[in-house]
Amino acid sequence: GAHTETKDKMMKTKMLLMSAALGAASLASAMAQTVYSVNAVGYVNVTVPANGFALLANPLKQGTNDLTSVLPDVPANTIVFAWNKATSGFDQATKRVLGGTTSWSGSAASAMRLDPGVGFFVKNPTSTNFNITFVGEVSQGTALTVSYGTSYTLMGSIVPQEGLLKTDLGFSPVANDIIFKWNPDTQGYAQSTYRVLGGTPSWSGSGNVEPTLK
């Protein structure tokens, strides 16, 4: 797709926590594991590991994209952490089931929107893996972009897509940008740094190759 860049910088990628000023970013490797449809309406499955975190992004448009619409079937006590650019911290919401009534608790829960391109962590409170199925409309067009500014921002792809971060997904790094790719198996990050030496770009760390997002 076409790439657009403004003073805030634009990117099209899978999942990242980006600081343009500090050159730090974080990517999830467990974005679109299964896509059942390539039509206007799609279904995407992702897995949240037992007693662990998954770093995800909603790749499909789903009504208002509130917590109830996007995550209707997650277990009770599942916690969602969404990055708040204004406070440079996480907003937290917890799913509660009391007397058969389901709700999301937390001061930011009612206003939390998991729009396409917005990244978030999901904490699995159970001892078994569970799946999340994103259901909705696939965004169309050639200028599908997400902007980031000078502070940390958790971001993701607007559409279900995988590939090399820069080559395939259109992310335009600057020298010394650091990508932290989340690994749900180890519950930690793999680090890659974008280098430009003598006009030649390269990647260092994490195998010295361009990060691939699946």
Short mmCIF file of C-alpha atoms in Angstrom, two decimals:
data_model
loop_
_atom_site.label_atom_id
_atom_site.label_comp_id
_atom_site.label_asym_id
_atom_site.label_seq_id
_atom_site.Cartn_x
_atom_site.Cartn_y
_atom_site.Cartn_z
CA GLY A 1 0.00 0.00 0.00
CA ALA A 2 0.94 3.63 -0.32
CA HIS A 3 3.02 5.14 2.46
CA THR A 4 2.29 8.60 3.87
CA GLU A 5 4.55 10.61 6.16
CA THR A 6 3.70 13.82 8.07
CA LYS A 7 5.41 15.71 10.88
CA ASP A 8 3.96 13.11 13.26
CA LYS A 9 5.22 10.33 10.99
CA MET A 10 2.94 7.67 9.61
CA MET A 11 3.35 3.95 9.66
CA LYS A 12 1.67 0.80 8.48
CA THR A 13 2.81 -2.14 10.55
CA LYS A 14 1.59 -4.88 12.79
CA MET A 15 2.12 -3.74 16.34
CA LEU A 16 4.48 -1.31 17.95
CA LEU A 17 5.17 0.87 20.91
CA MET A 18 7.02 3.77 19.32
CA SER A 19 8.90 6.76 20.68
CA ALA A 20 10.04 8.94 17.79
CA ALA A 21 12.13 11.08 20.13
CA LEU A 22 13.85 8.20 21.93
CA GLY A 23 13.79 5.78 19.02
CA ALA A 24 12.10 2.97 20.95
CA ALA A 25 9.34 0.71 19.69
CA SER A 26 7.60 -2.50 20.65
CA LEU A 27 6.05 -5.05 18.30
CA ALA A 28 3.79 -8.04 18.79
CA SER A 29 4.48 -11.26 16.95
CA ALA A 30 1.06 -12.81 17.57
CA MET A 31 -1.16 -10.52 15.54
CA ALA A 32 -3.08 -12.30 12.77
CA GLN A 33 -2.61 -16.02 13.25
CA THR A 34 -5.65 -17.13 11.28
CA VAL A 35 -7.66 -15.22 8.69
CA TYR A 36 -10.76 -16.99 7.46
CA SER A 37 -11.91 -14.36 5.00
CA VAL A 38 -10.25 -11.90 2.66
CA ASN A 39 -13.54 -10.21 1.77
CA ALA A 40 -14.90 -6.97 3.23
CA VAL A 41 -15.86 -8.84 6.42
CA GLY A 42 -13.13 -10.84 8.15
CA TYR A 43 -12.40 -13.08 11.12
CA VAL A 44 -9.01 -13.14 12.83
CA ASN A 45 -7.98 -15.52 15.64
CA VAL A 46 -5.22 -14.78 18.17
CA THR A 47 -4.16 -16.71 21.26
CA VAL A 48 -3.57 -15.28 24.73
CA PRO A 49 -1.19 -17.55 26.69
CA ALA A 50 -2.13 -19.02 30.06
CA ASN A 51 -1.35 -16.68 32.96
CA GLY A 52 0.42 -14.40 30.50
CA PHE A 53 0.23 -11.34 28.32
CA ALA A 54 -0.45 -10.95 24.61
CA LEU A 55 0.30 -7.73 22.75
CA LEU A 56 -2.45 -7.30 20.17
CA ALA A 57 -4.16 -4.88 17.83
CA ASN A 58 -7.69 -4.98 16.50
CA PRO A 59 -7.34 -5.36 12.70
CA LEU A 60 -11.06 -5.05 11.89
CA LYS A 61 -13.77 -2.41 12.26
CA GLN A 62 -16.42 -3.49 14.79
CA GLY A 63 -19.14 -0.94 15.49
CA THR A 64 -17.93 1.50 18.10
CA ASN A 65 -14.89 -0.71 18.83
CA ASP A 66 -15.58 -0.58 22.56
CA LEU A 67 -14.47 -3.37 24.89
CA THR A 68 -17.79 -5.22 24.78
CA SER A 69 -17.87 -5.18 20.97
CA VAL A 70 -14.26 -6.17 20.37
CA LEU A 71 -13.74 -8.60 23.28
CA PRO A 72 -17.16 -10.12 24.01
CA ASP A 73 -16.02 -13.63 24.97
CA VAL A 74 -12.86 -13.22 27.04
CA PRO A 75 -12.95 -14.91 30.49
CA ALA A 76 -13.93 -13.11 33.66
CA ASN A 77 -11.06 -11.13 35.25
CA THR A 78 -9.28 -10.64 31.92
CA ILE A 79 -7.40 -7.34 32.07
CA VAL A 80 -6.84 -4.99 29.13
CA PHE A 81 -4.05 -2.40 29.18
CA ALA A 82 -4.37 0.34 26.56
CA TRP A 83 -1.67 2.98 26.14
CA ASN A 84 -2.71 6.56 26.89
CA LYS A 85 -0.58 9.01 24.92
CA ALA A 86 -1.77 11.97 26.98
CA THR A 87 -0.58 10.50 30.28
CA SER A 88 2.23 8.32 28.88
CA GLY A 89 0.85 5.39 30.84
CA PHE A 90 -1.60 2.52 30.60
CA ASP A 91 -5.35 2.71 31.09
CA GLN A 92 -6.65 -0.50 32.64
CA ALA A 93 -9.99 -2.29 32.37
CA THR A 94 -11.03 -5.61 33.95
CA LYS A 95 -13.89 -7.84 32.85
CA ARG A 96 -16.25 -8.69 35.70
CA VAL A 97 -19.04 -11.26 35.83
CA LEU A 98 -21.27 -10.82 38.89
CA GLY A 99 -24.62 -12.60 39.27
CA GLY A 100 -24.60 -13.45 35.61
CA THR A 101 -24.10 -9.81 34.63
CA THR A 102 -21.01 -8.93 32.60
CA SER A 103 -19.31 -5.55 32.80
CA TRP A 104 -15.93 -3.88 32.46
CA SER A 105 -14.55 -2.11 35.53
CA GLY A 106 -11.95 0.62 35.72
CA SER A 107 -12.09 4.38 35.46
CA ALA A 108 -11.16 4.30 31.76
CA ALA A 109 -13.23 1.26 30.77
CA SER A 110 -16.31 3.05 29.42
CA ALA A 111 -14.26 5.36 27.21
CA MET A 112 -11.72 2.75 26.04
CA ARG A 113 -11.83 2.19 22.29
CA LEU A 114 -9.87 -0.56 20.53
CA ASP A 115 -10.01 0.99 17.08
CA PRO A 116 -8.12 -0.60 14.17
CA GLY A 117 -4.51 0.41 14.57
CA VAL A 118 -4.71 0.76 18.36
CA GLY A 119 -2.48 -1.68 20.22
CA PHE A 120 -3.17 -3.11 23.67
CA PHE A 121 -2.04 -5.79 26.09
CA VAL A 122 -4.40 -8.54 27.25
CA LYS A 123 -3.65 -10.37 30.52
CA ASN A 124 -4.98 -13.93 30.74
CA PRO A 125 -6.03 -14.70 34.35
CA THR A 126 -6.55 -18.41 33.73
CA SER A 127 -4.28 -21.46 33.66
CA THR A 128 -5.13 -22.30 30.03
CA ASN A 129 -4.71 -20.48 26.73
CA PHE A 130 -7.75 -18.77 25.31
CA ASN A 131 -8.49 -17.42 21.83
CA ILE A 132 -9.79 -14.03 20.83
CA THR A 133 -11.67 -13.83 17.54
CA PHE A 134 -11.77 -10.37 16.03
CA VAL A 135 -14.82 -9.99 13.79
CA GLY A 136 -15.57 -7.03 11.57
CA GLU A 137 -15.02 -5.13 8.38
CA VAL A 138 -11.62 -5.01 6.70
CA SER A 139 -10.52 -1.42 6.10
CA GLN A 140 -10.13 -0.63 2.42
CA GLY A 141 -7.90 1.74 0.46
CA THR A 142 -4.26 2.42 -0.27
CA ALA A 143 -3.56 5.06 2.40
CA LEU A 144 -4.11 3.00 5.54
CA THR A 145 -1.85 4.73 8.03
CA VAL A 146 -1.44 5.23 11.76
CA SER A 147 0.37 8.27 13.14
CA TYR A 148 2.67 8.57 16.11
CA GLY A 149 4.23 11.57 17.75
CA THR A 150 7.15 12.15 20.08
CA SER A 151 6.04 10.07 23.05
CA TYR A 152 5.42 6.36 23.46
CA THR A 153 2.40 5.11 21.55
CA LEU A 154 1.09 1.56 21.32
CA MET A 155 0.04 1.02 17.74
CA GLY A 156 -0.78 -1.66 15.20
CA SER A 157 -1.86 -2.45 11.69
CA ILE A 158 -5.29 -1.29 10.58
CA VAL A 159 -5.67 -4.47 8.51
CA PRO A 160 -4.71 -8.13 9.07
CA GLN A 161 -1.35 -8.30 7.35
CA GLU A 162 2.04 -9.86 8.05
CA GLY A 163 5.55 -9.45 6.67
CA LEU A 164 8.82 -7.62 7.13
CA LEU A 165 8.42 -4.47 9.18
CA LYS A 166 9.92 -1.98 6.70
CA THR A 167 9.99 -3.90 3.42
CA ASP A 168 6.45 -5.27 3.47
CA LEU A 169 4.52 -3.24 6.02
CA GLY A 170 5.72 0.22 5.07
CA PHE A 171 7.16 1.33 8.41
CA SER A 172 9.75 4.06 7.80
CA PRO A 173 12.31 3.97 10.63
CA VAL A 174 14.96 6.58 11.25
CA ALA A 175 18.52 5.85 12.36
CA ASN A 176 18.77 4.35 15.84
CA ASP A 177 15.09 3.53 16.17
CA ILE A 178 14.81 0.50 18.45
CA ILE A 179 12.12 -2.10 17.91
CA PHE A 180 11.09 -4.31 20.83
CA LYS A 181 9.17 -7.29 19.49
CA TRP A 182 6.95 -8.99 22.08
CA ASN A 183 7.33 -12.74 22.37
CA PRO A 184 4.27 -14.38 23.99
CA ASP A 185 6.19 -17.60 24.63
CA THR A 186 9.00 -16.01 26.66
CA GLN A 187 6.85 -13.10 27.87
CA GLY A 188 9.62 -10.72 26.94
CA TYR A 189 10.97 -8.56 24.14
CA ALA A 190 13.44 -9.21 21.35
CA GLN A 191 15.30 -6.02 20.45
CA SER A 192 16.30 -4.75 16.99
CA THR A 193 17.94 -1.42 16.17
CA TYR A 194 17.79 0.29 12.78
CA ARG A 195 21.25 1.54 11.78
CA VAL A 196 22.40 3.79 8.97
CA LEU A 197 26.18 3.78 8.50
CA GLY A 198 27.79 5.49 5.54
CA GLY A 199 24.37 5.75 3.94
CA THR A 200 23.79 1.99 4.22
CA PRO A 201 20.83 0.85 6.34
CA SER A 202 20.96 -2.33 8.42
CA TRP A 203 19.42 -3.97 11.47
CA SER A 204 21.36 -5.00 14.58
CA GLY A 205 20.27 -7.28 17.40
CA SER A 206 17.76 -10.16 17.34
CA GLY A 207 19.60 -12.02 14.57
CA ASN A 208 20.70 -8.82 12.80
CA VAL A 209 17.73 -9.08 10.45
CA GLU A 210 14.70 -6.92 9.76
CA PRO A 211 11.91 -7.83 12.19
CA THR A 212 9.17 -10.06 10.75
CA LEU A 213 5.65 -9.82 12.11
CA LYS A 214 3.24 -12.75 11.77
#
